[in-house]
Structures are given as C-alpha cells and as structure tokens.
Coordinates of C-alpha atoms and ligand atoms in Angstrom, one line a residue:
X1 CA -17.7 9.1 -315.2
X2 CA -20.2 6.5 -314.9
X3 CA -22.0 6.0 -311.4
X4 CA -21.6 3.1 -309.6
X5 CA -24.3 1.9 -307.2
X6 CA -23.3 -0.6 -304.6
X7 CA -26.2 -2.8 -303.9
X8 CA -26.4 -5.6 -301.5
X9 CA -28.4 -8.1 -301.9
X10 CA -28.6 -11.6 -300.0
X11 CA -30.7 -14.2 -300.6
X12 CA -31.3 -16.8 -303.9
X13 CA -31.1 -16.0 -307.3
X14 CA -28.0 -12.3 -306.8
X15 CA -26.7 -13.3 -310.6
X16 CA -30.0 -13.2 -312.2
X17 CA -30.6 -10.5 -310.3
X18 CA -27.7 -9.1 -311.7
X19 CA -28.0 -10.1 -314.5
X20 CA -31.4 -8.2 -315.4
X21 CA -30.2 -5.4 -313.7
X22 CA -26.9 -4.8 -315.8
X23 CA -29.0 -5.1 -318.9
X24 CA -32.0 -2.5 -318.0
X25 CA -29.8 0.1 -316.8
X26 CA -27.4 -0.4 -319.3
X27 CA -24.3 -0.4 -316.3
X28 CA -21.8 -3.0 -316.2
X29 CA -21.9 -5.6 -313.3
X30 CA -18.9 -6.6 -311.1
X31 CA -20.1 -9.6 -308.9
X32 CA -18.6 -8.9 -305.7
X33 CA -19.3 -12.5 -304.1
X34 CA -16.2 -12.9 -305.9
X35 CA -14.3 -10.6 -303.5
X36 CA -13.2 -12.9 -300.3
X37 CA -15.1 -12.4 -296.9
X38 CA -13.6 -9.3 -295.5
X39 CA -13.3 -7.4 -298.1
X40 CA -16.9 -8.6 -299.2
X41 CA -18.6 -7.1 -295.7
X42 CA -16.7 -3.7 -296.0
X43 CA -18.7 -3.0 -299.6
X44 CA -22.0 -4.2 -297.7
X45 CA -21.1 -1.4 -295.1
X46 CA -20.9 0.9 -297.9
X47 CA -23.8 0.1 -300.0
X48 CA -26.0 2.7 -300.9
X49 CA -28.7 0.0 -300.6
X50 CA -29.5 -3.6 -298.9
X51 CA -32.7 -5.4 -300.0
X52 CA -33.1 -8.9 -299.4
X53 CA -34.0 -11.4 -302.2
X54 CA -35.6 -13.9 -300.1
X55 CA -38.6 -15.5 -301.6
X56 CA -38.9 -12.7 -304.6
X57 CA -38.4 -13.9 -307.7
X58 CA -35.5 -13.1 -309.8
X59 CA -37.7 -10.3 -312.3
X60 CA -39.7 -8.7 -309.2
X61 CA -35.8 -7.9 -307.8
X62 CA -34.8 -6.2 -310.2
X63 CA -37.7 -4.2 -311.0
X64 CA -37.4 -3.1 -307.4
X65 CA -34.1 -2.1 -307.2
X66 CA -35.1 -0.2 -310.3
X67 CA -37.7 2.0 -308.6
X68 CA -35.5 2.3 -305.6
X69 CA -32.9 3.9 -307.7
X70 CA -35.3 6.0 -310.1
X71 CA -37.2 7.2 -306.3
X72 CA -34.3 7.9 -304.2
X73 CA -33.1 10.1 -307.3
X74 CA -30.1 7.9 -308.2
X75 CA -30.9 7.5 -311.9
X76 CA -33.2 10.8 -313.2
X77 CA -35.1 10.9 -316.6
X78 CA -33.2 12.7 -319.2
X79 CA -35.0 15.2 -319.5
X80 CA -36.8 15.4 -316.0
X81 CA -40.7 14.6 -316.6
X82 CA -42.7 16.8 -314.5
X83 CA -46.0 17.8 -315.2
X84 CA -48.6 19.8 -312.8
X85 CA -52.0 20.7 -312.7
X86 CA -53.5 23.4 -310.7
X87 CA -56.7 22.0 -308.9
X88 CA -59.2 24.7 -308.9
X89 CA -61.2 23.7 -305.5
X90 CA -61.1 26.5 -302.1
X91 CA -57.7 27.7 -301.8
X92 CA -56.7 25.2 -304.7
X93 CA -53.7 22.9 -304.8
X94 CA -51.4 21.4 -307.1
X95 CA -51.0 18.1 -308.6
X96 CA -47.7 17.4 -309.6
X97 CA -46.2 14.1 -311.6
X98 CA -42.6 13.3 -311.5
X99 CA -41.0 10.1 -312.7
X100 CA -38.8 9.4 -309.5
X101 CA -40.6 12.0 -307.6
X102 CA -40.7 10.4 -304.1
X103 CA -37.2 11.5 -303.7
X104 CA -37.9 15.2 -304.1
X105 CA -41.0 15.1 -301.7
X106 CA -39.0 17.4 -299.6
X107 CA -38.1 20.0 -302.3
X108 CA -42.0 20.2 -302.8
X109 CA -43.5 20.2 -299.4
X110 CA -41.3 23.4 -298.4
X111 CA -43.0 25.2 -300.7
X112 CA -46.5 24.5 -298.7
X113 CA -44.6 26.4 -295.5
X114 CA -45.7 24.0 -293.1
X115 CA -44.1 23.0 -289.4
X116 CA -41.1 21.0 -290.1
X117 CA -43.0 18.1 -288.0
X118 CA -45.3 15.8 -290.6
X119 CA -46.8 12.6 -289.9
X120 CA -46.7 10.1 -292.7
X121 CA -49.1 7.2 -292.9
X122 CA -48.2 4.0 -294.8
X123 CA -48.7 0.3 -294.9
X124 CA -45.7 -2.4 -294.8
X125 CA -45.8 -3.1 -298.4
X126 CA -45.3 0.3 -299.3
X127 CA -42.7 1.0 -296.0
X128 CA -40.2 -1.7 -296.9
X129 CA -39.7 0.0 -300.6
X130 CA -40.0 3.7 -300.2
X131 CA -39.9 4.6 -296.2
X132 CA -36.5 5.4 -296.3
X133 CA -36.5 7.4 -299.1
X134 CA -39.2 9.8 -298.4
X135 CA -38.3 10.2 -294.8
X136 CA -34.4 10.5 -296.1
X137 CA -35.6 13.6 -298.4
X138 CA -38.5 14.9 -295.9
X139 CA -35.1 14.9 -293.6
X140 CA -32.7 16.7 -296.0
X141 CA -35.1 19.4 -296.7
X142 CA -35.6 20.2 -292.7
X143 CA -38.4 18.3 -291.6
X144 CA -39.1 16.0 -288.4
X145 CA -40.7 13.3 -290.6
X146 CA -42.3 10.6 -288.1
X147 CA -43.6 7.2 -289.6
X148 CA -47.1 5.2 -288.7
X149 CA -47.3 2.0 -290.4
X150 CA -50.6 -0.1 -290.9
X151 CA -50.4 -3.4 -291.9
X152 CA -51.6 -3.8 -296.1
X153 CA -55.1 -4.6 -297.6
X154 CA -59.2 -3.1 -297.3
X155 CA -59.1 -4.4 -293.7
X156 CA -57.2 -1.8 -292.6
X157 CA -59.7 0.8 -293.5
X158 CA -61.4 0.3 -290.3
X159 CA -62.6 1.9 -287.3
X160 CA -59.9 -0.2 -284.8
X161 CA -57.3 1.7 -287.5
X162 CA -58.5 5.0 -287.4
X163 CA -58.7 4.9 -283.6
X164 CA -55.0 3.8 -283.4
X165 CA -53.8 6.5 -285.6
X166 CA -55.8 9.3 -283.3
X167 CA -53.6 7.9 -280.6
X168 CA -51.0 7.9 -282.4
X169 CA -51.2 11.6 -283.0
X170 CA -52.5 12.3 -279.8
X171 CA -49.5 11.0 -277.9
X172 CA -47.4 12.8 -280.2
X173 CA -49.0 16.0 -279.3
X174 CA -49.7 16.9 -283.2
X175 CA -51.0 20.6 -283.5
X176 CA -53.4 21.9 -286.2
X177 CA -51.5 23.0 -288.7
X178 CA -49.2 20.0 -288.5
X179 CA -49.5 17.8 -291.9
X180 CA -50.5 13.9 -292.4
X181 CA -48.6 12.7 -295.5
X182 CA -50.5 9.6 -296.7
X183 CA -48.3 6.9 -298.9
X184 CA -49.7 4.6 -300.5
X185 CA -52.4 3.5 -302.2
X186 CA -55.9 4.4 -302.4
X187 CA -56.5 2.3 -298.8
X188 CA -54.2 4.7 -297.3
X189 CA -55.3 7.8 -299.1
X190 CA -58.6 7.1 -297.7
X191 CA -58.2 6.2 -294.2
X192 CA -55.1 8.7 -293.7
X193 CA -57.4 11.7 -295.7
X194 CA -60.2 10.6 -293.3
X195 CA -57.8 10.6 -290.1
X196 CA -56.3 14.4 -291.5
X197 CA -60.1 15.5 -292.2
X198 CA -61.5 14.6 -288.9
X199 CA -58.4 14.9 -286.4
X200 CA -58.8 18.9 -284.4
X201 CA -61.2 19.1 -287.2
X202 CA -59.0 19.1 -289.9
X203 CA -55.2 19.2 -290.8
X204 CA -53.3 20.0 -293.4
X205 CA -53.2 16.5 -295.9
X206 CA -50.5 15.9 -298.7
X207 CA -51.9 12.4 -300.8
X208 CA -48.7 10.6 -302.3
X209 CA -50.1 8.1 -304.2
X210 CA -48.3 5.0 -305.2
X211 CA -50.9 2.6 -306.7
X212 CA -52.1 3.6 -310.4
X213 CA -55.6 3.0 -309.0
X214 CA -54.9 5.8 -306.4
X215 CA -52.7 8.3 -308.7
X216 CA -55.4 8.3 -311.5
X217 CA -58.5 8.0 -309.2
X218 CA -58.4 8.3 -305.7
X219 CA -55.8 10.6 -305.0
X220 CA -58.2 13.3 -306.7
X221 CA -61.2 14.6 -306.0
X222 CA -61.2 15.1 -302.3
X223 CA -63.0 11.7 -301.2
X224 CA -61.8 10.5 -297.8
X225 CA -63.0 8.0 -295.7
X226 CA -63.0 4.0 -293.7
X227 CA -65.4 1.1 -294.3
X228 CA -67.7 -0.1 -292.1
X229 CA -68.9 -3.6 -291.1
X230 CA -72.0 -3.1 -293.4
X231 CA -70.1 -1.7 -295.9
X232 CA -67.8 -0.1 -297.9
X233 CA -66.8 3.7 -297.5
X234 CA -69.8 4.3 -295.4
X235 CA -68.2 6.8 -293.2
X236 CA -66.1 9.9 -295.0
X237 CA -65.6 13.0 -295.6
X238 CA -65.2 15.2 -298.6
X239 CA -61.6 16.7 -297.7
X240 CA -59.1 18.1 -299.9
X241 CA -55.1 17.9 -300.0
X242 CA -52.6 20.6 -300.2
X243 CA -51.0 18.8 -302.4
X244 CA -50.6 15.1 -304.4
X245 CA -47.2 14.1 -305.6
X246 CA -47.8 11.5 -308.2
X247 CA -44.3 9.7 -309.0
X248 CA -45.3 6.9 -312.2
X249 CA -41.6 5.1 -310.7
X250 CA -43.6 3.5 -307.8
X251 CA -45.7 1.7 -310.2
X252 CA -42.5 -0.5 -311.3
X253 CA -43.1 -2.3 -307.7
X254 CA -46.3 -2.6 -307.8
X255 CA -47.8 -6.5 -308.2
X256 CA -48.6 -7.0 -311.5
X257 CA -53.0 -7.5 -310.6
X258 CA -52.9 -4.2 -308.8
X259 CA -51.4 -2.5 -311.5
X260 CA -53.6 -4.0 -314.1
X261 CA -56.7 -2.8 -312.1
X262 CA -55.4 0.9 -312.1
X263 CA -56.5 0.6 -316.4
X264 CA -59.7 -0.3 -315.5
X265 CA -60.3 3.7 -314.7
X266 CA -57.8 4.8 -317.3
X267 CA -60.1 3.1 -319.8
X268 CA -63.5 4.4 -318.1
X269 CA -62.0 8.6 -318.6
X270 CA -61.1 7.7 -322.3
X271 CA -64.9 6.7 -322.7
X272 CA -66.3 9.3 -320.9
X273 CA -64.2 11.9 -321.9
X274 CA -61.5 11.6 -324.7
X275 CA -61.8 9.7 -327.7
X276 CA -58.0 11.1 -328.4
X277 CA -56.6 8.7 -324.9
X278 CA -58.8 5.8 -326.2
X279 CA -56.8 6.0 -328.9
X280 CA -53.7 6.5 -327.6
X281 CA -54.5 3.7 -325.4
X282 CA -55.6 1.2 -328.8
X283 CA -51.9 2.5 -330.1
X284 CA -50.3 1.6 -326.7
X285 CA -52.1 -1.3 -324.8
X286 CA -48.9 -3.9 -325.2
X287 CA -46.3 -1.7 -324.2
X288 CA -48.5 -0.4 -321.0
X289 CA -49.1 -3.9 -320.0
X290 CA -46.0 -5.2 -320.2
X291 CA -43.8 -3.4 -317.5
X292 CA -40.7 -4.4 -318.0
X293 CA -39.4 -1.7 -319.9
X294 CA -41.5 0.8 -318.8
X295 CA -42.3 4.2 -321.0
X296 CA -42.0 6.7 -318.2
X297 CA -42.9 9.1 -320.4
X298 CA -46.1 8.0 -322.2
X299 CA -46.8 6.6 -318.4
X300 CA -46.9 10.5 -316.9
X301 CA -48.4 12.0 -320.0
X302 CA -51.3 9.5 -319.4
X303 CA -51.5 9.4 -315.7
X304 CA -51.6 13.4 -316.0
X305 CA -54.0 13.1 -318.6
X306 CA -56.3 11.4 -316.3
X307 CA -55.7 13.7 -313.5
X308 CA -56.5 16.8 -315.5
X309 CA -60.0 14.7 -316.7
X310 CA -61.4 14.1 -313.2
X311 CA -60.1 17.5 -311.8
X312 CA -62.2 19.2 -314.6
X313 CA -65.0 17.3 -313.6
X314 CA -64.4 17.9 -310.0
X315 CA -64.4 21.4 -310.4
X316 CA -67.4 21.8 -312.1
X317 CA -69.3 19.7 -309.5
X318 CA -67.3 19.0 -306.2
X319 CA -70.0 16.9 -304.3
X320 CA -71.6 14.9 -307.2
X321 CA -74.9 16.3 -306.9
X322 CA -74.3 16.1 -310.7
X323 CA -71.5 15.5 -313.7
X324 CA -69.4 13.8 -311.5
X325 CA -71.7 10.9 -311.8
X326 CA -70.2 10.3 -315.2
X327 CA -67.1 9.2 -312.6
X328 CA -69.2 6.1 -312.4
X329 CA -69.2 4.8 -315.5
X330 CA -69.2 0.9 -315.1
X331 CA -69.6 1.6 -311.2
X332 CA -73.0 0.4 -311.1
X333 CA -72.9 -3.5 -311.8
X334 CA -69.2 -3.4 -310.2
X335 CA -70.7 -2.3 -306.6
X336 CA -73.4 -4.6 -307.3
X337 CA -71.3 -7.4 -308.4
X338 CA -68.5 -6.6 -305.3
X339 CA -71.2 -6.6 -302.8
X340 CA -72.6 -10.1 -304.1
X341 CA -69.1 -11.6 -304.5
X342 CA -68.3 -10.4 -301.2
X343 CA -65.5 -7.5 -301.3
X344 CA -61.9 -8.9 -302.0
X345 CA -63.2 -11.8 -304.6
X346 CA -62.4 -9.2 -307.2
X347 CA -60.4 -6.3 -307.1
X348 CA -62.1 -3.0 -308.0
X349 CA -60.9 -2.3 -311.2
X350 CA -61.6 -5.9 -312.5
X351 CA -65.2 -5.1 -311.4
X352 CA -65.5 -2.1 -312.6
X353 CA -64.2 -3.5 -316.1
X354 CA -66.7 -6.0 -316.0
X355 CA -69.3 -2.8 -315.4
X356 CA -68.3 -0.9 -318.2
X357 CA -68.9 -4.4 -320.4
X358 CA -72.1 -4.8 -319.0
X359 CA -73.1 -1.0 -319.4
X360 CA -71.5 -0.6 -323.0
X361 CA -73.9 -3.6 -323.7
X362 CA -76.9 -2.3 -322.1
X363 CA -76.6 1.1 -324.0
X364 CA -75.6 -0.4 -327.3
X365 CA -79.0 -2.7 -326.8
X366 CA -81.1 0.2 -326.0
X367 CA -80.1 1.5 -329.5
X368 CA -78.2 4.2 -328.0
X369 CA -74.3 2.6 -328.6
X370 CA -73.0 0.6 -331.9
X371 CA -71.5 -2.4 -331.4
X372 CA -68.4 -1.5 -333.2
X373 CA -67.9 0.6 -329.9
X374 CA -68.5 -2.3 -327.5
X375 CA -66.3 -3.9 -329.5
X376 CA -63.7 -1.6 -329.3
X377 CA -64.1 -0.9 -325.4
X378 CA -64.2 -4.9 -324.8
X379 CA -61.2 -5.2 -327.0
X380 CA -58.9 -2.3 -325.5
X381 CA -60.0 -4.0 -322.0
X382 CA -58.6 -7.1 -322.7
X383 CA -55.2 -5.7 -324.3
X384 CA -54.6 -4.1 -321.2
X385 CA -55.3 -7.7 -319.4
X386 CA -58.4 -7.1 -318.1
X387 CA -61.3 -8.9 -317.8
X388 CA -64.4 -8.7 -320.0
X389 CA -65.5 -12.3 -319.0
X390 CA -67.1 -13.6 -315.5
X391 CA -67.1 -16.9 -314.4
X392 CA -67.5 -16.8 -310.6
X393 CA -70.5 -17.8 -308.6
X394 CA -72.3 -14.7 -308.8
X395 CA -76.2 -14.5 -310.3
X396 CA -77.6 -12.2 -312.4
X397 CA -80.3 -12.0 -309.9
X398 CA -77.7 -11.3 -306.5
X399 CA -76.7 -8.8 -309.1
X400 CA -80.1 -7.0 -309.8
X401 CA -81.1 -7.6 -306.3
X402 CA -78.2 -5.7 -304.8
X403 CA -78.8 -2.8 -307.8
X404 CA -82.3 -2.5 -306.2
X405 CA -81.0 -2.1 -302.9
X406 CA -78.6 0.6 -304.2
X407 CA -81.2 2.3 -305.4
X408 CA -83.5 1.7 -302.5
X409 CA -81.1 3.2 -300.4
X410 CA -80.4 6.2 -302.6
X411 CA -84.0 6.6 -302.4
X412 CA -84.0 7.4 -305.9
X413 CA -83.8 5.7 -309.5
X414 CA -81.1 3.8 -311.1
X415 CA -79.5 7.0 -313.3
X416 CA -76.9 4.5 -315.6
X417 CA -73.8 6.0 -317.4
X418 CA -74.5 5.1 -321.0
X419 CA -72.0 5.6 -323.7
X420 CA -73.3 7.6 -326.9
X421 CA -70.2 7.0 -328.7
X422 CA -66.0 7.1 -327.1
X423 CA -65.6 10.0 -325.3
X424 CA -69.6 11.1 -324.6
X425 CA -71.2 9.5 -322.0
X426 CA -75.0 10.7 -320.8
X427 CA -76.6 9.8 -317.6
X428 CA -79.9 8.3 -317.7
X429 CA -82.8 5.9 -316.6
X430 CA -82.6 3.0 -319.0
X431 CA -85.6 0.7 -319.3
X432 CA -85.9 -2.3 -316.7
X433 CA -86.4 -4.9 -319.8
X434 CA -83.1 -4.4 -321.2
X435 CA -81.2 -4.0 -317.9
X436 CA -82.5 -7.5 -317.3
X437 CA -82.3 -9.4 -320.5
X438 CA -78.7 -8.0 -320.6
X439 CA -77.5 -8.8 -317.1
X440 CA -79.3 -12.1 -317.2
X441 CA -77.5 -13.1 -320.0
X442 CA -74.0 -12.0 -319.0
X443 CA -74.0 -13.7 -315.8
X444 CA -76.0 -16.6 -316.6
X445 CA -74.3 -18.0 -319.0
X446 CA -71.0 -17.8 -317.8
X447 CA -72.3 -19.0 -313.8
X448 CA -70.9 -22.5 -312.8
X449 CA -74.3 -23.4 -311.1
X450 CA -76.2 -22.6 -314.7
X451 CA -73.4 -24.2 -316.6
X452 CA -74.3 -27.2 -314.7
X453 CA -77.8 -27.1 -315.0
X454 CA -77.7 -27.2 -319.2
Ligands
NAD682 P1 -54.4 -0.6 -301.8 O1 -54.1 0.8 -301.3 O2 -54.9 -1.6 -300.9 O3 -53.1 -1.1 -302.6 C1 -53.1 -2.3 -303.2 C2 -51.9 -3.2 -302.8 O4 -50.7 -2.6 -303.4 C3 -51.6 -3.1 -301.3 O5 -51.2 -4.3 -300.9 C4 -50.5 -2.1 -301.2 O6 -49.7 -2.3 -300.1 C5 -49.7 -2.3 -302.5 N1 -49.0 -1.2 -303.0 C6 -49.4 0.1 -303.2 N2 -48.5 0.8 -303.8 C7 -47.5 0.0 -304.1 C8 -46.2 0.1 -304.8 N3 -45.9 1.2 -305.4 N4 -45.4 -1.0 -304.8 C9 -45.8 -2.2 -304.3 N5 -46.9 -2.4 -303.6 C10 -47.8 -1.3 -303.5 O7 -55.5 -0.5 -303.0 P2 -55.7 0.4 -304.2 O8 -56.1 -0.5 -305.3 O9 -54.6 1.4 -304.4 O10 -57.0 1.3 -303.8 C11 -58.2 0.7 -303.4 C12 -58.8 1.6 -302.4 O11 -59.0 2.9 -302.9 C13 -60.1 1.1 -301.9 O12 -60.2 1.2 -300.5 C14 -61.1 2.0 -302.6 O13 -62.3 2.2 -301.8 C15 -60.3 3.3 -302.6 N6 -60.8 4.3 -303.6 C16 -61.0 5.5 -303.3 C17 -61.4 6.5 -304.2 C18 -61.6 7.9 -303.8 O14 -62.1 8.7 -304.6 N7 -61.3 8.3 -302.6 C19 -61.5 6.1 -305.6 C20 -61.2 4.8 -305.9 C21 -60.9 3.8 -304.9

C-alpha cells in the first residue's frame, strides 16, 4: 500500500503547492479544502505535518515539504545512501553522509555513549525546518534533547552570542561530558564548536551541517571560532567533533545563493586535488545547479568526495603550518576582496570564486598554468552559476592594499596557491609585477568609478 502523508498547509498558493508536490513524489493528491469545515479541521489535527505557506512561493513549498519528508524519514532512498569516512585526528571520528539523515541522528549519536542530556545549537532558519525532527529522533532514541536558538546571519558569531549561550548552559547546569549538537550552517558550526571547545574547557561536539558550504568545508577540519569587531574569525580554537552527520536532503531548503556558494569550494578541491571530480563536475554542472530534481546520489558521492579530500589533507597537517594551505586556493584575493567590500557584500563562496579567477590568471601569466585551464576553471564556475566577473565598487588597489596588510600581519610573505595543471596546485611566492598587472586589470576594468572615467 501506498503511504499517505497528510500535510497541512495554510496560506496562498495550497494547489500549486499541490500540484508540484503530487508530481515530484509521484503520489496522487486529494485536495481536502474540498472536505466541509469539520471534517476539514479533524485531518489538520491528524497531519503528520503543518507548515504555513505564507509569503513562500509556490516552488520553495514544495521543495520544503520535500526535505521535511526525506529528513523526518518519511520517504527513504531506495537503496539507502550512506557513506562514512573515518577521520584520522586524536581518538578520530567519523563522518557520516545520509540522504535524509537528520532523522536518524538519534540512531547515530547512541553509538558515541554519551549522557542522554545534549544541547543543540541552531538558528531560526534552520529551527523552523528541521527542530522538530532532530529533537523528535534525539527523543525516540532516549535523549533529553534541549534547544538554543540564535537568530540567522555572520552577526551572530559574536561575543554578545557566545556569552548568551555560556549562560545558557550554565543555568542548565551542563556537565563535562555532556554534548553540544551544532545545526546549521558553517555560522553555527563555528560559534557552537567554539562554545563546545571553550565551555569547562571542552565538551564533547557533534557538527550537523546543513549548508553545502558547511558539509563540504567547515564541518571538517576542526576549525572553531566567533568574529570580532576588527574582524573575521579572530578568536577560535582548533577543536574537533565526535562526530558530523552530513544529510545532502537539507540542501533542498536551502536559498538558492547559499547553495550556489557551497560550489565555490567544491570547485577549489577538484583543482587542487582531483582532476577525476573536475570532471565529473564538467559532466554534471546543469543538473547540480538546477535543484529541482535533485540527484541525491551524485549529491552524496560528491559531498563525500570532498570530505574525504580535506580530511586527507587535515590529517597530514592538522594546524596548517603546511599542505593545508593548498585549502586556500582562491582564499587570498577573496579575504582581500571581503575585507574591502566590507563582509556581507558578497557571500564567501562568490569571493572565493572570484579568487580562484584571479589566481588561475596570475599563475597561467607567470607561465606556470595554460589558458585552456583557466578556461576550463572559469567555464565550470559559471555552469555552476557562479561568478567569474566583478562589477562592484572595489579597487584593485583596496585589493592589494588589504593583501599587504595580510601579509603584514602574518609577518611573513604572500605564499599564493598556483595551479600547475587541474588537480596539482603548488604553493609559492609569485612575482609582485604580475600580481599587479593581473589584479589591476581584473578590477579595473570592470569598477564603476573607472568605467566612468574612460
Ligand atoms: P550560514 O551558517 O550563515 O548559513 C547561510 C544561511 O543559510 C543562513 O541564513 C542559515 O540560516 C541558512 N541555512 C543553513 N542551512 C539551511 C538549510 N538547510 N535550509 C535553509 N536555510 C539554511 O553560512 P554558511 O555559508 O553555511 O557558512 C559561512 C560561515 O562558515 C562563515 O561564518 C565562515 O566564516 C564559516 N566557515 C568556517 C570554516 C571552518 O573551517 N570552520 C570554513 C568555511 C567557512
């Protein structure tokens, strides 16, 4: 027998709605706002889910209810996808990915033996969509799951936050071996991995990651931490988790810019790593982009691909005192160009695609890169709808003034990530001419103020 889900929705645009819906999960739809009133509240009372349409559009609705369904376990991948890589750091820990995984949270934190008590740490975005189904399965599987929300965006990786969530805890009484589950994205994994590195110096951490950014990138690799007003991530820790639970589903909710970002990094292990995802990637870009049919299986198999690349690098070199600065391919003229466009103007990943433009340029100029393979980086980049263009207000010379200060502080030289060819990066001083020349002409050009003064 087929299942039946009874959703509620109210709000604008329920046939729509309903009508997307009965087509992606191939399930008949019986309109129940043809039912009269009575009998039409007793099926609310009943509904495995209520979600309210208001001011969504008809296509984010659905895509929601999707994930909700796929999450809370309702409809399973057939076969299950599960994939899991052992991270090799101090007592090591495992990174598991599971299409519709945040329903079986539970199942896998039991294994970790902890106190049934856990603290997870979210913000509203994420709360409204997934809340009730982790704390539903943290509940079924024994736990006491209690809930801190913070409100969404970078500002909440602040001081005024962390202090709220150490009283949080503290009126709570949490003990020592007591864990902090953080949910959500990579703002979240930061400030609630910072809160679980520094609270009774250090408590257990699970990192369940719901932004692609954060399952590809930040989840892994053990960096915590909170901005400060000077600037970003000033004040962290290295602290690792006892386990991330990566579920691809969440991605289905996520706004379309974020989730365009989260390629940005996908893109920059391909380069610096495996010339075999580049090309899966080439094969794929379309079909990645465009989420409304989403491949949950080509989604894990990449997303674990990724996680395998940065825990290999992690492993070799945990505190970046070397390989791990390949990690920062593109990284340098995207700090450089968030600090200048003041942080928020562009998200990460956008700047870091404009980095890996500007570095692919500067390498292929020094004679080191062909231009067949900046081509083919700027190319993939843009398939996966990211940009390879700028045309804010930034300078080239806010954008080699702010690489000097980098360096300045560093106290050392600029070492750039230079592509040799996809998939072999080296890390290197490059001469100051063609840094300029190349920088100067990728800003310039496109800058409204020079534009202006042609
Ligand atoms: P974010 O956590 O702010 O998430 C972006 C937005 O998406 C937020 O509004 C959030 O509420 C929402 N969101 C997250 N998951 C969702 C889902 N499944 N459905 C709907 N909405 C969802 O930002 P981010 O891009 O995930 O991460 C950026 C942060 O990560 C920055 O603070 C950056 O410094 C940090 N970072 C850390 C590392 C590291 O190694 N620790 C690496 C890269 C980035």
């Amino acid at each position: 027998m087929q299942n039946v889900f009874l959703i509620g929705l109210s709000g604008s645009g329920k046939s729509t709605v309903g009508g997307i819906l009965a087509e992606r999960l191939g399930k008949p739809l019986i309109d129940i706002d043809a039912l009269i009133e009575k009998a039409r509240s007793d099926w609310y009372a009943e509904a495995h889910f209520t979600y309210s349409t208001q001011g969504k559009s008809p296509e984010r609705v659905a895509q929601e209810i999707i994930a909700m369904l796929i999450s809370s376990g309702e409809i399973m991948a057939d076969p299950p996808i599960l994939l899991v890589r052992r991270v090799h750091i101090g007592e090591g820990y495992n990174v598991v990915v599971d299409w519709g995984g945040l329903g079986r949270l539970g199942q896998n934190l039991q294994m970790l033996n902890l106190p049934p008590r856990v603290f997870v740490i979210t913000d509203n975005n994420v709360r409204d969509l997934y809340a009730s189904t982790v704390m539903g399965t943290l509940t079924y599987f024994g736990f006491d799951p209690q809930l801190y929300t913070v409100p969404g965006g970078e500002a909440s990786k602040s001081q005024n936050q962390l202090n709220a969530i150490y009283d949080w805890l503290i009126e709570h009484h949490a003990e020592r071996n007591e864990a902090i589950i953080a949910l959500g994205g990579g703002m979240i994994g930061d400030l609630a991995g910072y809160v679980a590195a520094t609270y009774l110096r250090g408590v257990p951490l699970v990192q369940v990651p719901t932004s692609l950014l954060a399952q590809v990138d930040a989840a892994i690799g053990g960096k915590t931490g909170i901005n400060h007003a000077r600037g970003k991530n000033l004040i962290g820790a290295f602290y690792h988790p006892r386990l991330v639970l990566v579920d691809p589903a969440a991605l289905l909710t996520l706004p379309a810019r974020e989730r365009t970002e989260g390629w940005a990094e996908v893109v920059k292990y391909a380069i610096i790593l495996d010339t075999k995802l580049f090309a899966q990637l080439e094969a794929q870009a379309e079909t990645l982009r465009d989420f409304s049919h989403p491949p949950a299986e080509l989604l894990c198999q990449i997303i674990a691909r990724c996680i395998a690349l940065k825990a290999s690098i992690i492993e070799e070199d945990e505190r970046e005192q070397a390989r791990r600065a390949i990690l920062n391919y593109g990284h340098t003229v995207a700090h450089a160009l968030e600090n200048a466009a003041g942080y928020g103007a562009l998200l990460h990943g956008e700047a870091v695609s404009l980095g890996m433009v500007v570095a692919a340029t500067i390498a292929q100029q020094a004679g080191m890169f062909t231009k067949a393979g900046v081509t083919r980086q700027n190319k993939l980049l843009k398939a996966l709808g990211l940009p390879i263009d700028y045309s804010g207000p930034v300078q080239a010379q806010d954008i080699l003034a702010a690489i000097q200060l980098d360096k300045k502080v560093a106290n050392k030289q600029v070492r750039w990530v230079m592509p040799q060819r996809i998939g072999q990066v080296i890390v290197t001083p490059m001469p100051g001419d063609v840094v300029q020349n190349v920088i100067s002409s990728f800003f310039a050009e496109r800058s409204p103020n020079k534009e202006g003064n042609k």
